[in-house]
Amino acid sequence: LMNLPIDFILVRHGESEGNLAQRRSKAGDDSDWSKLFKERHTSKYRLTEKGRVQAKIAGKWVKEKIGTHYDRYYCSEYIRAMETAALLDLPQAKWVTDFYLRERDKGVLDGISSTERQKNHSDELKRRELDTFYWAPSGGESIANCCLRVDRILSQLRDQCSGFRVILVCHGDIMTAFRIRMERIGQHDYTEDMQGPKPTMNNCQIIHYSRRNPFTGNIHESVNWMRLVTRADGKDPDGVELEDDGWKQIIRPDWTNEQLLETVNNIPQLVNNRKEDLDKDRWIFDDSSADRS
């Protein structure tokens, strides 16, 4: 993670038509899912009125807390991301849209209500419980797949934007993929820490990565610092105000042999060799086999 932009800001789009329609569906209200709405591709979802307010507030925070001008402006070409980017109202912004930043493809689960997912695709949802990181709905992408797209963007940033200040507007699962790659979050940490009851990425959540130590001002070769800016849930009944959780140093994990085995041993072994298999191949387990040429 060397030679990336000095400041790299990610912004999720504001509340979209799809976000609102899904939330209502989960509460038992499917009135938004008209024939016309279901026939609209998810890339064409607009922001709701609340989403537009969220975007303007996010833009105000970015301009006041980080800056008004950036060297590069990137945006998903999905309509809700483009609308959010414009409403950030960054002066003299020239946005580059990139389809690598599109939202995760949900395959057969895309563009249908929560009710329909539960009714017609319960097998897909059951399969998701096996592993949320590698699970891909039929015809869609896993989080791991999204990480491959993010790697393309990071490679581009290294080549073209090292030392720059860059802002990027995209989607919730893509921002999660950026976190996985930027912070080196593994499969097990993702499952345990990032899929809890609190949403992984709120609408118009901001992630600010930096190579600059916020306490000393020194610039490092690698991105070592980050801060999350989220909705002030519980403090703001309308869910639009933002709250900065402060700068944190990124500690990327490495593993000792013992730590690897500790994780391995948390998974019970279900299949093993029979005695006759071991007898047949006993030379493999013979200590003297190491001396054979």
XYZ file of C-alpha atoms in Angstrom:
293
model
C 0.000 0.000 0.000
C 2.824 2.344 -0.885
C 2.742 5.287 -3.320
C -0.997 5.846 -3.051
C -2.531 9.341 -2.798
C -1.566 11.304 0.308
C -5.256 11.851 1.037
C -7.827 9.396 -0.301
C -11.488 10.110 0.508
C -14.306 7.637 -0.135
C -17.968 8.697 -0.004
C -20.927 6.368 -0.271
C -23.945 7.642 -2.198
C -26.950 9.054 -0.337
C -30.169 7.161 0.313
C -31.471 5.846 -3.008
C -34.871 4.756 -4.250
C -33.653 1.174 -3.894
C -32.470 1.682 -0.299
C -35.816 3.131 0.720
C -37.913 0.557 -1.159
C -35.921 -2.329 0.388
C -36.204 -0.902 3.887
C -39.961 -0.582 3.513
C -40.179 -4.102 2.089
C -38.340 -5.507 5.100
C -40.997 -3.808 7.254
C -43.771 -5.498 5.246
C -44.584 -2.638 2.852
C -44.061 -3.567 -0.831
C -46.039 -0.664 -2.272
C -42.939 0.847 -3.918
C -42.351 -2.252 -6.042
C -44.524 -1.299 -8.987
C -44.086 -2.937 -12.383
C -42.306 0.180 -13.632
C -39.913 0.253 -10.666
C -39.087 -3.452 -10.948
C -38.305 -3.003 -14.643
C -35.780 -0.249 -13.916
C -32.169 -1.463 -13.774
C -30.643 -0.851 -10.358
C -27.948 1.327 -11.938
C -30.660 3.899 -12.626
C -31.946 4.359 -9.072
C -32.150 8.043 -8.134
C -31.564 9.543 -4.705
C -34.542 10.198 -2.447
C -35.108 13.655 -1.014
C -33.396 12.504 2.183
C -30.532 11.169 0.068
C -30.047 14.553 -1.554
C -29.911 16.225 1.860
C -27.372 13.625 3.006
C -25.196 14.344 -0.032
C -25.224 18.087 0.595
C -24.313 17.591 4.268
C -21.503 15.200 3.307
C -20.188 17.775 0.845
C -20.270 20.478 3.499
C -18.315 18.240 5.889
C -15.717 17.342 3.244
C -15.185 20.996 2.313
C -14.898 22.157 5.926
C -12.866 19.271 7.382
C -10.646 18.188 4.464
C -10.664 20.740 1.664
C -12.503 22.182 -1.302
C -10.149 21.199 -4.117
C -8.801 17.796 -5.178
C -6.386 16.582 -7.808
C -8.668 13.793 -9.046
C -12.407 13.155 -8.751
C -13.678 9.615 -9.376
C -17.269 8.401 -9.399
C -19.248 5.238 -10.110
C -21.304 5.622 -13.266
C -24.454 4.486 -11.436
C -26.986 7.326 -11.296
C -27.228 7.488 -7.493
C -23.447 7.913 -7.206
C -23.349 10.550 -9.947
C -26.155 12.483 -8.261
C -24.341 12.308 -4.926
C -21.053 13.457 -6.459
C -22.690 16.496 -8.048
C -24.488 17.428 -4.813
C -21.233 17.385 -2.833
C -20.850 20.703 -4.644
C -17.072 20.668 -4.812
C -15.981 23.761 -6.761
C -14.343 23.184 -10.162
C -14.747 19.393 -9.814
C -14.186 17.380 -13.007
C -15.534 13.896 -12.307
C -14.242 10.772 -14.052
C -16.814 7.960 -14.043
C -15.506 4.403 -13.897
C -17.550 1.201 -14.207
C -15.054 -0.619 -11.953
C -16.654 1.401 -9.132
C -20.178 0.098 -9.829
C -22.087 -1.561 -7.002
C -21.722 -5.256 -6.341
C -23.785 -7.357 -8.736
C -26.412 -9.230 -6.693
C -27.351 -11.536 -9.582
C -30.792 -13.118 -9.157
C -31.323 -11.018 -6.007
C -30.863 -7.716 -7.821
C -33.826 -5.443 -8.407
C -36.365 -7.418 -6.379
C -37.948 -6.726 -3.017
C -36.884 -8.265 0.258
C -40.236 -10.078 0.315
C -39.568 -11.665 -3.074
C -36.049 -12.618 -2.063
C -37.366 -14.463 0.971
C -40.186 -16.097 -0.973
C -38.412 -17.165 -4.181
C -34.721 -17.287 -3.286
C -34.540 -18.645 0.241
C -31.912 -21.155 -0.947
C -29.617 -18.286 -1.971
C -30.041 -16.598 1.407
C -29.374 -19.893 3.172
C -26.182 -20.350 1.182
C -25.066 -16.869 2.236
C -24.984 -18.039 5.847
C -22.151 -20.464 5.037
C -19.691 -17.648 4.366
C -20.595 -14.018 3.686
C -17.156 -13.160 2.293
C -16.973 -15.725 -0.533
C -20.703 -16.180 -1.110
C -21.918 -14.957 -4.497
C -25.612 -15.030 -5.405
C -26.308 -16.899 -8.617
C -25.187 -14.686 -11.493
C -23.656 -12.172 -9.089
C -20.469 -11.245 -7.253
C -18.998 -12.059 -3.869
C -17.267 -9.471 -1.692
C -14.034 -11.194 -2.727
C -14.919 -10.544 -6.393
C -15.438 -6.858 -5.591
C -11.959 -6.744 -4.044
C -10.492 -7.691 -7.428
C -12.162 -4.661 -8.998
C -10.901 -2.462 -6.175
C -7.369 -3.721 -6.811
C -7.627 -2.356 -10.358
C -8.561 1.066 -8.995
C -5.751 1.016 -6.412
C -3.258 0.091 -9.117
C -4.481 3.018 -11.198
C -4.131 5.366 -8.223
C -0.543 4.222 -7.648
C 0.334 4.825 -11.272
C -1.425 8.155 -11.739
C -2.170 9.736 -8.368
C 0.749 9.109 -6.016
C 1.095 12.150 -3.772
C -2.274 13.550 -4.891
C -5.466 14.356 -3.013
C -8.234 12.137 -4.435
C -11.970 11.859 -3.735
C -14.111 8.949 -4.907
C -17.896 8.375 -4.737
C -19.169 4.807 -4.926
C -21.275 2.177 -3.110
C -21.509 0.344 0.203
C -20.067 -3.041 -0.772
C -17.331 -1.375 -2.836
C -16.333 0.755 0.141
C -16.248 -2.432 2.205
C -13.955 -3.935 -0.435
C -11.703 -0.871 -0.211
C -11.517 -1.362 3.559
C -10.613 -5.020 3.120
C -7.761 -4.210 0.755
C -6.542 -0.998 2.408
C -6.599 -2.385 5.963
C -5.809 -5.997 5.068
C -8.976 -7.363 6.656
C -9.125 -11.133 6.202
C -12.050 -13.463 5.646
C -12.450 -14.303 9.330
C -12.226 -10.705 10.561
C -14.706 -9.632 7.902
C -17.192 -12.261 9.012
C -16.802 -11.524 12.706
C -16.289 -7.756 12.828
C -17.898 -6.263 9.737
C -21.197 -8.143 9.544
C -22.604 -7.265 12.946
C -25.912 -5.551 13.747
C -24.587 -2.092 12.830
C -24.616 -1.491 9.063
C -21.188 -1.755 7.498
C -21.637 1.399 5.427
C -24.276 4.056 6.019
C -25.530 6.265 3.215
C -23.065 9.115 2.649
C -20.572 7.563 5.038
C -17.091 8.979 4.517
C -13.784 7.152 4.882
C -10.644 9.284 4.890
C -7.333 7.462 4.375
C -4.066 9.345 4.634
C -0.314 8.917 4.350
C 0.014 12.016 6.536
C 0.330 11.464 10.281
C -2.495 13.679 11.600
C -0.613 14.351 14.844
C 2.836 15.218 13.464
C 2.147 16.199 9.855
C 4.846 13.817 8.611
C 4.094 12.064 5.323
C 4.813 8.325 5.118
C 5.304 6.053 2.115
C 2.250 3.974 3.066
C -1.331 4.805 3.998
C -1.181 4.345 7.778
C -4.064 6.473 9.059
C -7.842 6.533 8.643
C -11.010 7.991 10.082
C -14.641 7.002 9.613
C -17.374 9.611 9.381
C -20.823 8.133 9.917
C -24.382 9.178 10.624
C -24.876 10.339 14.195
C -27.371 7.551 14.939
C -29.269 8.136 18.165
C -28.318 11.811 18.184
C -29.909 12.825 14.901
C -33.479 11.516 14.489
C -33.445 12.308 10.760
C -30.247 10.349 10.166
C -28.466 13.019 8.139
C -25.913 14.627 10.475
C -22.364 13.257 10.479
C -20.065 12.247 13.300
C -16.267 11.838 13.024
C -14.922 8.938 15.106
C -11.379 10.355 15.032
C -8.085 9.323 13.491
C -6.852 5.780 14.004
C -3.592 4.189 12.974
C -4.064 1.225 10.650
C -2.517 -1.922 12.105
C -2.343 -4.531 9.375
C -2.148 -8.048 10.805
C 0.450 -10.700 10.218
C 0.300 -14.228 11.590
C 2.627 -16.487 13.528
C 2.476 -20.245 12.955
C 0.676 -20.585 16.282
C -1.929 -17.982 15.366
C -2.595 -19.698 12.047
C -3.131 -23.024 13.822
C -5.347 -21.400 16.453
C -7.663 -20.196 13.700
C -7.490 -23.556 11.922
C -8.386 -25.453 15.101
C -11.554 -23.406 15.530
C -12.942 -25.378 12.575
C -13.841 -28.967 13.463
C -12.479 -31.580 11.067
C -15.320 -33.579 9.518
C -13.457 -35.913 7.151
C -10.234 -37.825 7.826
C -8.259 -40.860 6.686
C -9.457 -44.341 7.607
C -7.082 -46.761 9.324
C -6.629 -48.780 6.140
C -5.612 -45.590 4.303
C -2.938 -44.918 6.886
C -1.709 -48.509 6.793
C -1.441 -48.403 3.006
C 0.518 -45.153 3.026
C 2.337 -45.652 6.308
C 5.699 -44.820 4.738
C 4.533 -41.209 4.514
C 4.365 -41.094 8.279
C 7.625 -42.904 8.797
C 10.203 -40.507 10.234
C 12.856 -42.156 8.110
C 11.055 -41.153 4.929
C 12.701 -37.767 5.132
C 16.026 -39.478 4.425
C 14.801 -41.149 1.238
C 16.111 -39.772 -2.020
